[in-house]
PDB file of C-alpha atoms in Angstrom:
ATOM      1  CA  MET N1235       0.261   0.041   0.095  1.00 90.00           C
ATOM      2  CA  CYS N1236       2.978   2.517   0.364  1.00 90.00           C
ATOM      3  CA  TYR N1237       4.491   1.658  -2.474  1.00 93.00           C
ATOM      4  CA  CYS N1238       1.013   2.398  -4.543  1.00 93.00           C
ATOM      5  CA  ILE N1239       0.441   5.811  -2.346  1.00 93.00           C
ATOM      6  CA  THR N1240       4.075   6.783  -3.109  1.00 93.00           C
ATOM      7  CA  VAL N1241       3.897   5.738  -7.040  1.00 95.00           C
ATOM      8  CA  LEU N1242       0.367   7.235  -7.251  1.00 93.00           C
ATOM      9  CA  VAL N1243       1.201  10.587  -5.760  1.00 91.00           C
ATOM     10  CA  ASN N1244       4.943  11.300  -7.381  1.00 93.00           C
ATOM     11  CA  VAL N1245       2.932  10.493 -10.938  1.00 93.00           C
ATOM     12  CA  ALA N1246       0.196  12.469 -10.077  1.00 89.00           C
ATOM     13  CA  LEU N1247       2.401  15.418  -9.890  1.00 90.00           C
ATOM     14  CA  ILE N1248       4.711  14.452 -12.620  1.00 92.00           C
ATOM     15  CA  LEU N1249       1.832  14.711 -14.835  1.00 90.00           C
ATOM     16  CA  ILE N1250      -0.111  17.763 -13.700  1.00 89.00           C
ATOM     17  CA  ILE N1251       3.144  19.693 -13.865  1.00 89.00           C
ATOM     18  CA  ILE N1252       3.980  17.825 -17.591  1.00 91.00           C
ATOM     19  CA  LEU N1253       0.657  18.790 -18.815  1.00 87.00           C
ATOM     20  CA  ASP N1254       0.487  22.421 -17.826  1.00 85.00           C
ATOM     21  CA  ASN N1255       1.397  24.731 -19.738  1.00 86.00           C
ATOM     22  CA  GLN N1256       1.531  27.201 -16.643  1.00 85.00           C
ATOM     23  CA  LEU N1257       3.610  25.095 -14.804  1.00 86.00           C
ATOM     24  CA  HIS N1258       6.744  24.783 -17.333  1.00 89.00           C
ATOM     25  CA  GLU N1259       8.735  26.981 -14.850  1.00 90.00           C
ATOM     26  CA  PRO N1260      12.048  26.177 -13.356  1.00 91.00           C
ATOM     27  CA  MET N1261      10.852  25.629 -10.211  1.00 88.00           C
ATOM     28  CA  TYR N1262       8.021  23.127 -11.504  1.00 90.00           C
ATOM     29  CA  ILE N1263      10.683  21.723 -13.538  1.00 93.00           C
ATOM     30  CA  LEU N1264      12.647  20.700 -10.886  1.00 92.00           C
ATOM     31  CA  LEU N1265      10.129  19.416  -8.753  1.00 91.00           C
ATOM     32  CA  CYS N1266       9.266  17.392 -11.805  1.00 93.00           C
ATOM     33  CA  ALA N1267      12.665  15.832 -11.753  1.00 94.00           C
ATOM     34  CA  PHE N1268      12.715  15.389  -7.481  1.00 92.00           C
ATOM     35  CA  CYS N1269       9.412  13.299  -7.829  1.00 93.00           C
ATOM     36  CA  ILE N1270      11.286  11.438 -10.897  1.00 95.00           C
ATOM     37  CA  ASN N1271      14.480  10.492  -9.060  1.00 95.00           C
ATOM     38  CA  ALA N1272      11.951   9.390  -6.136  1.00 94.00           C
ATOM     39  CA  LEU N1273      10.263   6.987  -8.500  1.00 95.00           C
ATOM     40  CA  TYR N1274      13.737   5.503  -9.142  1.00 96.00           C
ATOM     41  CA  GLY N1275      15.116   5.533  -6.192  1.00 94.00           C
ATOM     42  CA  THR N1276      11.813   3.726  -4.548  1.00 94.00           C
ATOM     43  CA  ALA N1277      11.840   1.298  -7.670  1.00 94.00           C
ATOM     44  CA  GLY N1278      15.525  -0.031  -6.310  1.00 93.00           C
ATOM     45  CA  PHE N1279      13.708  -0.899  -3.227  1.00 93.00           C
ATOM     46  CA  TYR N1280      10.013  -1.849  -2.790  1.00 93.00           C
ATOM     47  CA  PRO N1281       9.981  -5.040  -5.585  1.00 92.00           C
ATOM     48  CA  LYS N1282      12.652  -6.860  -4.132  1.00 91.00           C
ATOM     49  CA  PHE N1283      11.498  -6.234  -0.208  1.00 90.00           C
ATOM     50  CA  LEU N1284       7.699  -6.963  -1.249  1.00 90.00           C
ATOM     51  CA  TRP N1285       9.361 -10.218  -3.012  1.00 90.00           C
ATOM     52  CA  ASP N1286      10.993 -11.129   0.112  1.00 88.00           C
ATOM     53  CA  LEU N1287       7.955 -10.881   1.991  1.00 88.00           C
ATOM     54  CA  LEU N1288       6.341 -13.340  -0.060  1.00 89.00           C
ATOM     55  CA  SER N1289       9.226 -15.471  -0.463  1.00 86.00           C
ATOM     56  CA  PRO N1290      10.551 -18.206   2.391  1.00 86.00           C
ATOM     57  CA  VAL N1291      14.134 -17.721   0.920  1.00 84.00           C
ATOM     58  CA  HIS N1292      15.427 -13.937   1.556  1.00 84.00           C
ATOM     59  CA  ALA N1293      18.567 -14.246  -0.885  1.00 88.00           C
ATOM     60  CA  ILE N1294      19.848 -12.148  -3.597  1.00 90.00           C
ATOM     61  CA  SER N1295      22.787 -12.616  -6.635  1.00 90.00           C
ATOM     62  CA  TYR N1296      25.352 -10.755  -6.021  1.00 91.00           C
ATOM     63  CA  SER N1297      25.318  -8.574  -9.247  1.00 92.00           C
ATOM     64  CA  GLY N1298      21.835  -8.079  -8.292  1.00 92.00           C
ATOM     65  CA  CYS N1299      22.594  -6.789  -4.758  1.00 93.00           C
ATOM     66  CA  LEU N1300      25.579  -4.268  -6.689  1.00 94.00           C
ATOM     67  CA  LEU N1301      22.701  -3.374  -8.890  1.00 95.00           C
ATOM     68  CA  GLN N1302      20.467  -2.459  -6.048  1.00 94.00           C
ATOM     69  CA  ALA N1303      23.210  -1.026  -4.202  1.00 94.00           C
ATOM     70  CA  GLN N1304      24.186   1.374  -7.809  1.00 95.00           C
ATOM     71  CA  VAL N1305      20.264   2.457  -7.173  1.00 95.00           C
ATOM     72  CA  LEU N1306      19.815   3.319  -3.530  1.00 93.00           C
ATOM     73  CA  TYR N1307      23.047   5.162  -4.006  1.00 93.00           C
ATOM     74  CA  SER N1308      22.723   7.516  -7.266  1.00 95.00           C
ATOM     75  CA  PHE N1309      18.927   7.924  -5.791  1.00 94.00           C
ATOM     76  CA  ALA N1310      19.952   9.533  -2.808  1.00 90.00           C
ATOM     77  CA  CYS N1311      23.376  11.315  -4.098  1.00 93.00           C
ATOM     78  CA  SER N1312      21.210  12.984  -6.996  1.00 94.00           C
ATOM     79  CA  ASP N1313      18.257  14.146  -4.559  1.00 91.00           C
ATOM     80  CA  LEU N1314      20.961  16.131  -2.387  1.00 91.00           C
ATOM     81  CA  SER N1315      22.141  17.568  -5.813  1.00 94.00           C
ATOM     82  CA  ILE N1316      18.401  18.513  -7.378  1.00 93.00           C
ATOM     83  CA  LEU N1317      17.694  19.866  -3.763  1.00 90.00           C
ATOM     84  CA  ALA N1318      20.832  21.975  -4.272  1.00 92.00           C
ATOM     85  CA  LEU N1319      18.999  22.734  -7.390  1.00 93.00           C
ATOM     86  CA  MET N1320      16.062  23.979  -6.246  1.00 90.00           C
ATOM     87  CA  ALA N1321      18.048  25.840  -3.580  1.00 89.00           C
ATOM     88  CA  TYR N1322      20.017  27.946  -5.984  1.00 92.00           C
ATOM     89  CA  ASP N1323      16.673  28.530  -8.260  1.00 90.00           C
ATOM     90  CA  ARG N1324      14.716  30.043  -5.198  1.00 87.00           C
ATOM     91  CA  TYR N1325      18.203  32.333  -4.617  1.00 89.00           C
ATOM     92  CA  LEU N1326      17.783  33.687  -7.827  1.00 89.00           C
ATOM     93  CA  ALA N1327      14.299  33.950  -7.563  1.00 85.00           C
ATOM     94  CA  ILE N1328      14.750  35.924  -4.659  1.00 83.00           C
ATOM     95  CA  CYS N1329      17.548  37.769  -4.339  1.00 84.00           C
ATOM     96  CA  ARG N1330      18.901  38.297  -7.970  1.00 86.00           C
ATOM     97  CA  PRO N1331      15.375  38.733  -9.254  1.00 84.00           C
ATOM     98  CA  LEU N1332      16.841  40.670 -12.370  1.00 85.00           C
ATOM     99  CA  LYS N1333      19.074  37.908 -13.618  1.00 86.00           C
ATOM    100  CA  TYR N1334      16.890  34.558 -12.994  1.00 87.00           C
ATOM    101  CA  HIS N1335      15.703  34.604 -16.517  1.00 86.00           C
ATOM    102  CA  SER N1336      18.666  34.464 -17.990  1.00 86.00           C
ATOM    103  CA  VAL N1337      20.345  32.045 -15.502  1.00 88.00           C
ATOM    104  CA  MET N1338      17.369  29.908 -14.917  1.00 90.00           C
ATOM    105  CA  SER N1339      16.178  29.417 -17.863  1.00 89.00           C
ATOM    106  CA  VAL N1340      13.159  26.470 -18.892  1.00 90.00           C
ATOM    107  CA  GLN N1341      16.112  24.748 -20.813  1.00 91.00           C
ATOM    108  CA  SER N1342      18.986  24.829 -18.066  1.00 91.00           C
ATOM    109  CA  ALA N1343      15.776  23.476 -15.346  1.00 92.00           C
ATOM    110  CA  ILE N1344      15.890  20.732 -17.794  1.00 93.00           C
ATOM    111  CA  LYS N1345      19.485  19.647 -18.613  1.00 94.00           C
ATOM    112  CA  LEU N1346      20.610  20.307 -15.118  1.00 94.00           C
ATOM    113  CA  PRO N1347      19.196  17.531 -13.599  1.00 94.00           C
ATOM    114  CA  CYS N1348      20.314  15.404 -16.146  1.00 95.00           C
ATOM    115  CA  PHE N1349      23.482  16.242 -15.819  1.00 96.00           C
ATOM    116  CA  PHE N1350      23.406  15.877 -11.802  1.00 95.00           C
ATOM    117  CA  TRP N1351      21.538  12.553 -12.256  1.00 95.00           C
ATOM    118  CA  LEU N1352      24.738  10.966 -14.674  1.00 96.00           C
ATOM    119  CA  THR N1353      27.046  12.638 -12.162  1.00 96.00           C
ATOM    120  CA  SER N1354      25.584  10.780  -9.611  1.00 95.00           C
ATOM    121  CA  PHE N1355      25.408   8.064 -11.725  1.00 96.00           C
ATOM    122  CA  PHE N1356      29.149   7.562 -12.413  1.00 97.00           C
ATOM    123  CA  ILE N1357      30.483   8.807  -8.940  1.00 96.00           C
ATOM    124  CA  VAL N1358      28.759   5.508  -6.944  1.00 96.00           C
ATOM    125  CA  ALA N1359      29.342   3.325  -9.830  1.00 96.00           C
ATOM    126  CA  VAL N1360      32.960   3.625  -9.998  1.00 96.00           C
ATOM    127  CA  ASN N1361      32.715   3.134  -5.734  1.00 95.00           C
ATOM    128  CA  ILE N1362      30.596   0.069  -6.906  1.00 95.00           C
ATOM    129  CA  PHE N1363      32.982  -0.973  -9.476  1.00 95.00           C
ATOM    130  CA  LEU N1364      35.300  -1.149  -6.880  1.00 94.00           C
ATOM    131  CA  THR N1365      33.453  -3.191  -4.667  1.00 93.00           C
ATOM    132  CA  SER N1366      33.259  -5.435  -7.428  1.00 92.00           C
ATOM    133  CA  ARG N1367      36.743  -6.238  -6.958  1.00 90.00           C
ATOM    134  CA  LEU N1368      36.742  -7.722  -3.247  1.00 90.00           C
ATOM    135  CA  ARG N1369      36.650 -10.813  -2.634  1.00 89.00           C
ATOM    136  CA  LEU N1370      34.226 -11.761  -0.022  1.00 89.00           C
ATOM    137  CA  CYS N1371      34.469 -14.342   2.997  1.00 88.00           C
ATOM    138  CA  SER N1372      30.636 -14.004   3.941  1.00 85.00           C
ATOM    139  CA  PRO N1373      27.735 -14.132   1.894  1.00 86.00           C
ATOM    140  CA  TYR N1374      25.291 -12.774   4.875  1.00 86.00           C
ATOM    141  CA  ILE N1375      23.743  -8.838   5.049  1.00 85.00           C
ATOM    142  CA  ASN N1376      21.953  -7.726   7.666  1.00 78.00           C
ATOM    143  CA  ARG N1377      20.005  -5.842   6.172  1.00 81.00           C
ATOM    144  CA  LEU N1378      16.559  -5.621   4.155  1.00 84.00           C
ATOM    145  CA  PHE N1379      18.376  -3.775   1.438  1.00 88.00           C
ATOM    146  CA  CYS N1380      22.235  -4.145  -0.110  1.00 89.00           C
ATOM    147  CA  VAL N1381      24.457  -0.842   1.473  1.00 86.00           C
ATOM    148  CA  ASN N1382      27.982  -0.799  -0.170  1.00 89.00           C
ATOM    149  CA  LEU N1383      29.830  -0.092   3.127  1.00 86.00           C
ATOM    150  CA  ILE N1384      28.549  -3.297   4.515  1.00 86.00           C
ATOM    151  CA  ILE N1385      29.310  -5.586   1.082  1.00 90.00           C
ATOM    152  CA  VAL N1386      33.016  -3.804   1.753  1.00 91.00           C
ATOM    153  CA  SER N1387      32.852  -4.819   5.572  1.00 88.00           C
ATOM    154  CA  LEU N1388      32.801  -8.567   4.664  1.00 90.00           C
ATOM    155  CA  ALA N1389      35.842  -8.070   2.701  1.00 90.00           C
ATOM    156  CA  CYS N1390      38.473 -11.294   3.018  1.00 87.00           C
ATOM    157  CA  PHE N1391      41.156  -9.116   3.563  1.00 86.00           C
ATOM    158  CA  PRO N1392      41.143  -5.533   4.955  1.00 83.00           C
ATOM    159  CA  ARG N1393      43.817  -4.139   3.267  1.00 85.00           C
ATOM    160  CA  ASP N1394      41.950  -4.386   0.097  1.00 84.00           C
ATOM    161  CA  THR N1395      39.596  -1.805   0.932  1.00 89.00           C
ATOM    162  CA  PHE N1396      41.873   0.878   1.112  1.00 90.00           C
ATOM    163  CA  ILE N1397      41.054   2.138  -2.138  1.00 92.00           C
ATOM    164  CA  ASN N1398      37.477   1.605  -1.659  1.00 91.00           C
ATOM    165  CA  GLY N1399      37.670   3.908   1.587  1.00 90.00           C
ATOM    166  CA  ILE N1400      39.618   6.862   0.162  1.00 93.00           C
ATOM    167  CA  VAL N1401      37.080   7.204  -3.256  1.00 94.00           C
ATOM    168  CA  ALA N1402      34.062   6.662  -0.540  1.00 91.00           C
ATOM    169  CA  ASN N1403      35.270   9.435   1.857  1.00 91.00           C
ATOM    170  CA  VAL N1404      35.901  11.388  -1.760  1.00 94.00           C
ATOM    171  CA  THR N1405      32.362  10.775  -2.176  1.00 93.00           C
ATOM    172  CA  ILE N1406      31.449  12.305   1.103  1.00 90.00           C
ATOM    173  CA  ILE N1407      33.167  14.890   1.100  1.00 92.00           C
ATOM    174  CA  ILE N1408      31.192  15.680  -2.917  1.00 93.00           C
ATOM    175  CA  TYR N1409      27.932  15.849  -1.387  1.00 90.00           C
ATOM    176  CA  ILE N1410      28.917  17.759   1.773  1.00 89.00           C
ATOM    177  CA  PHE N1411      29.857  20.702  -0.803  1.00 93.00           C
ATOM    178  CA  HIS N1412      26.373  20.303  -2.001  1.00 91.00           C
ATOM    179  CA  SER N1413      24.934  20.591   1.941  1.00 88.00           C
ATOM    180  CA  VAL N1414      27.126  23.335   2.445  1.00 90.00           C
ATOM    181  CA  PHE N1415      25.802  25.026  -0.495  1.00 92.00           C
ATOM    182  CA  ILE N1416      22.308  24.815   0.166  1.00 89.00           C
ATOM    183  CA  VAL N1417      22.729  26.271   3.398  1.00 87.00           C
ATOM    184  CA  TRP N1418      24.787  28.972   2.412  1.00 90.00           C
ATOM    185  CA  SER N1419      21.421  29.839  -0.138  1.00 87.00           C
ATOM    186  CA  TYR N1420      19.133  29.910   2.533  1.00 85.00           C
ATOM    187  CA  MET N1421      21.129  32.238   4.524  1.00 85.00           C
ATOM    188  CA  TYR N1422      21.263  34.914   1.519  1.00 84.00           C
ATOM    189  CA  ILE N1423      17.538  33.754   1.141  1.00 82.00           C
ATOM    190  CA  ILE N1424      16.419  34.328   4.806  1.00 82.00           C
ATOM    191  CA  LYS N1425      18.408  37.633   5.190  1.00 81.00           C
ATOM    192  CA  ARG N1426      17.078  38.834   1.905  1.00 78.00           C
ATOM    193  CA  CYS N1427      13.608  38.235   2.931  1.00 79.00           C
ATOM    194  CA  ILE N1428      13.853  39.832   6.655  1.00 77.00           C
ATOM    195  CA  LYS N1429      14.068  42.961   4.750  1.00 71.00           C
ATOM    196  CA  SER N1430      11.151  42.755   2.546  1.00 70.00           C
ATOM    197  CA  ILE N1431       7.563  41.980   3.207  1.00 69.00           C
ATOM    198  CA  GLU N1432       6.898  40.614  -0.744  1.00 67.00           C
ATOM    199  CA  ASN N1433      10.231  38.303  -0.202  1.00 64.00           C
ATOM    200  CA  ARG N1434       8.478  36.775   2.986  1.00 68.00           C
ATOM    201  CA  ALA N1435       5.266  35.885   1.386  1.00 68.00           C
ATOM    202  CA  LYS N1436       7.419  34.511  -1.419  1.00 66.00           C
ATOM    203  CA  PHE N1437       9.414  32.590   0.912  1.00 69.00           C
ATOM    204  CA  MET N1438       6.474  30.884   2.782  1.00 68.00           C
ATOM    205  CA  GLN N1439       4.999  29.980  -0.465  1.00 66.00           C
ATOM    206  CA  THR N1440       8.027  28.972  -2.481  1.00 65.00           C
ATOM    207  CA  CYS N1441      10.767  27.913  -0.073  1.00 75.00           C
ATOM    208  CA  VAL N1442       9.171  26.166   2.594  1.00 74.00           C
ATOM    209  CA  PRO N1443       7.898  22.994   1.018  1.00 74.00           C
ATOM    210  CA  HIS N1444      11.673  22.956   0.255  1.00 75.00           C
ATOM    211  CA  LEU N1445      12.611  22.945   3.302  1.00 78.00           C
ATOM    212  CA  ILE N1446      10.408  20.635   4.845  1.00 78.00           C
ATOM    213  CA  ALA N1447      12.137  18.243   2.228  1.00 78.00           C
ATOM    214  CA  LEU N1448      15.538  19.484   2.387  1.00 79.00           C
ATOM    215  CA  ILE N1449      15.317  18.679   6.577  1.00 81.00           C
ATOM    216  CA  THR N1450      13.295  15.757   5.804  1.00 79.00           C
ATOM    217  CA  PHE N1451      16.312  14.617   3.872  1.00 77.00           C
ATOM    218  CA  PHE N1452      19.213  15.130   6.192  1.00 78.00           C
ATOM    219  CA  LEU N1453      17.297  13.509   8.858  1.00 79.00           C
ATOM    220  CA  THR N1454      16.718  10.392   7.497  1.00 74.00           C
ATOM    221  CA  VAL N1455      20.044  10.129   5.910  1.00 74.00           C
ATOM    222  CA  LEU N1456      21.654  11.215   9.162  1.00 75.00           C
ATOM    223  CA  ILE N1457      20.135   8.402  11.309  1.00 73.00           C
ATOM    224  CA  GLU N1458      20.964   5.906   8.963  1.00 69.00           C
ATOM    225  CA  ILE N1459      24.872   7.410   8.759  1.00 68.00           C
ATOM    226  CA  VAL N1460      24.704   7.076  12.424  1.00 68.00           C
ATOM    227  CA  ASN N1461      22.958   3.426  12.229  1.00 66.00           C
ATOM    228  CA  ASP N1462      25.506   2.676   9.748  1.00 62.00           C
ATOM    229  CA  ARG N1463      28.592   3.566  11.723  1.00 60.00           C
ATOM    230  CA  LEU N1464      27.532   3.491  15.266  1.00 60.00           C
ATOM    231  CA  GLY N1465      24.695   1.096  14.868  1.00 56.00           C
ATOM    232  CA  SER N1466      24.021  -0.542  18.625  1.00 55.00           C
ATOM    233  CA  LYS N1467      23.531  -4.293  19.106  1.00 61.00           C
ATOM    234  CA  ASP N1468      21.634  -3.318  21.304  1.00 63.00           C
ATOM    235  CA  LEU N1469      19.065  -2.117  19.377  1.00 66.00           C
ATOM    236  CA  PRO N1470      15.808  -3.849  18.614  1.00 71.00           C
ATOM    237  CA  GLN N1471      15.832  -5.939  15.065  1.00 70.00           C
ATOM    238  CA  THR N1472      12.473  -4.112  14.206  1.00 75.00           C
ATOM    239  CA  LEU N1473      14.120  -0.583  15.023  1.00 73.00           C
ATOM    240  CA  LYS N1474      17.376  -1.100  12.975  1.00 72.00           C
ATOM    241  CA  ASN N1475      14.904  -2.378  10.102  1.00 76.00           C
ATOM    242  CA  PHE N1476      12.430   1.059  10.078  1.00 78.00           C
ATOM    243  CA  ILE N1477      15.738   2.921  10.294  1.00 75.00           C
ATOM    244  CA  ALA N1478      17.275   1.447   7.492  1.00 75.00           C
ATOM    245  CA  VAL N1479      14.512   2.140   5.136  1.00 82.00           C
ATOM    246  CA  GLU N1480      13.310   5.284   6.445  1.00 81.00           C
ATOM    247  CA  VAL N1481      14.957   7.299   3.826  1.00 80.00           C
ATOM    248  CA  LEU N1482      13.317   4.980   0.958  1.00 85.00           C
ATOM    249  CA  VAL N1483      10.013   5.578   2.490  1.00 86.00           C
ATOM    250  CA  ILE N1484       9.302   9.110   4.157  1.00 84.00           C
ATOM    251  CA  PRO N1485      10.599  11.753   1.488  1.00 85.00           C
ATOM    252  CA  PRO N1486       9.295   9.870  -1.639  1.00 89.00           C
ATOM    253  CA  LEU N1487       5.739   9.372  -0.003  1.00 88.00           C
ATOM    254  CA  MET N1488       5.935  12.919   1.702  1.00 85.00           C
ATOM    255  CA  ASN N1489       7.477  15.648  -0.420  1.00 84.00           C
ATOM    256  CA  PRO N1490       4.684  15.306  -3.503  1.00 85.00           C
ATOM    257  CA  LEU N1491       2.332  15.554  -0.345  1.00 82.00           C
ATOM    258  CA  ILE N1492       3.970  18.726   0.852  1.00 81.00           C
ATOM    259  CA  TYR N1493       5.104  20.638  -2.432  1.00 78.00           C
ATOM    260  CA  GLY N1494       1.168  19.352  -4.089  1.00 73.00           C
ATOM    261  CA  PHE N1495      -0.747  21.556  -0.804  1.00 70.00           C
ATOM    262  CA  LYS N1496       1.735  23.890  -0.172  1.00 68.00           C
ATOM    263  CA  LEU N1497       2.429  25.341  -3.771  1.00 71.00           C
ATOM    264  CA  THR N1498      -0.440  27.619  -4.725  1.00 70.00           C
ATOM    265  CA  LYS N1499      -0.278  26.851  -8.551  1.00 73.00           C
ATOM    266  CA  VAL N1500       0.046  22.947  -7.876  1.00 76.00           C
ATOM    267  CA  LYS N1501      -2.939  23.009  -5.335  1.00 73.00           C
ATOM    268  CA  LYS N1502      -4.916  24.985  -7.585  1.00 76.00           C
ATOM    269  CA  ARG N1503      -4.798  22.366 -10.610  1.00 77.00           C
ATOM    270  CA  ILE N1504      -5.349  19.795  -8.421  1.00 72.00           C
ATOM    271  CA  ILE N1505      -8.388  21.411  -6.873  1.00 73.00           C
ATOM    272  CA  GLU N1506      -9.451  21.968 -10.275  1.00 74.00           C
ATOM    273  CA  PHE N1507      -8.869  18.262 -11.465  1.00 68.00           C
ATOM    274  CA  VAL N1508     -11.153  16.896  -8.441  1.00 66.00           C
ATOM    275  CA  THR N1509     -14.065  19.402  -9.033  1.00 72.00           C
ATOM    276  CA  LEU N1510     -14.002  18.173 -12.565  1.00 69.00           C
ATOM    277  CA  LYS N1511     -13.991  14.623 -11.779  1.00 60.00           C
ATOM    278  CA  MET N1512     -16.214  14.873  -9.126  1.00 64.00           C
ATOM    279  CA  LYS N1513     -19.078  17.322 -11.440  1.00 67.00           C
ATOM    280  CA  SER N1514     -18.376  14.412 -14.212  1.00 66.00           C
ATOM    281  CA  ILE N1515     -19.699  11.700 -11.862  1.00 61.00           C
TER     282      ILE N1515
END
């Protein structure tokens, strides 16, 4: 049910943005890319998880495990990149309105998410390729899905994982810079909005959904990282499972609902569509 609702709300928001010409603006196009990425990420988790629920044997091939790790990690990295683009879009709209349309055009809003998605996919692929070279001494992963860090920890010879650690740390640094850029953008946005009533109204209408999505993403990822690095063996398995899957369940489900209810133009189109359907019935 959770997967069906996630697919439904994301597809609905994507179709509303694509089919309505009034929503063909950079902010909404980036939101569309955000929802498409959510569908990509959840497709790497839910089908296999649902299969495991119906199967007496919870197994996955090594190549399938690497593929799942590739999809889930590239989804998370792309999510952060798109959130950075959204923050930059709002920064230009509020702090540099005269330059907005020359810098953030519709074409840019289409090309930039594609570029960052391919970049994230490539960066993660390097990490997964290095992992695929390792000889593993155990076939067991105590997780509901494949995690690169845990696969690496199964290596027979820890010294062989040295290069994996370096590349993983470089990857983390790259996406820490994304996070710093997001914080920097919103610092300038908030500073500008404090001085203007008009900008405050624009902030409440368009930036609040982004901030909620950012906070949700950062909290779920932070909890997941802490659980991976410092996870206590004393925690109940049910709690560990919830912590593991929350980043794949909560943001993809909640973000379309938040944007749909908060962004005026999107909410208006949803109400018009529902009203039209009710009248036809």
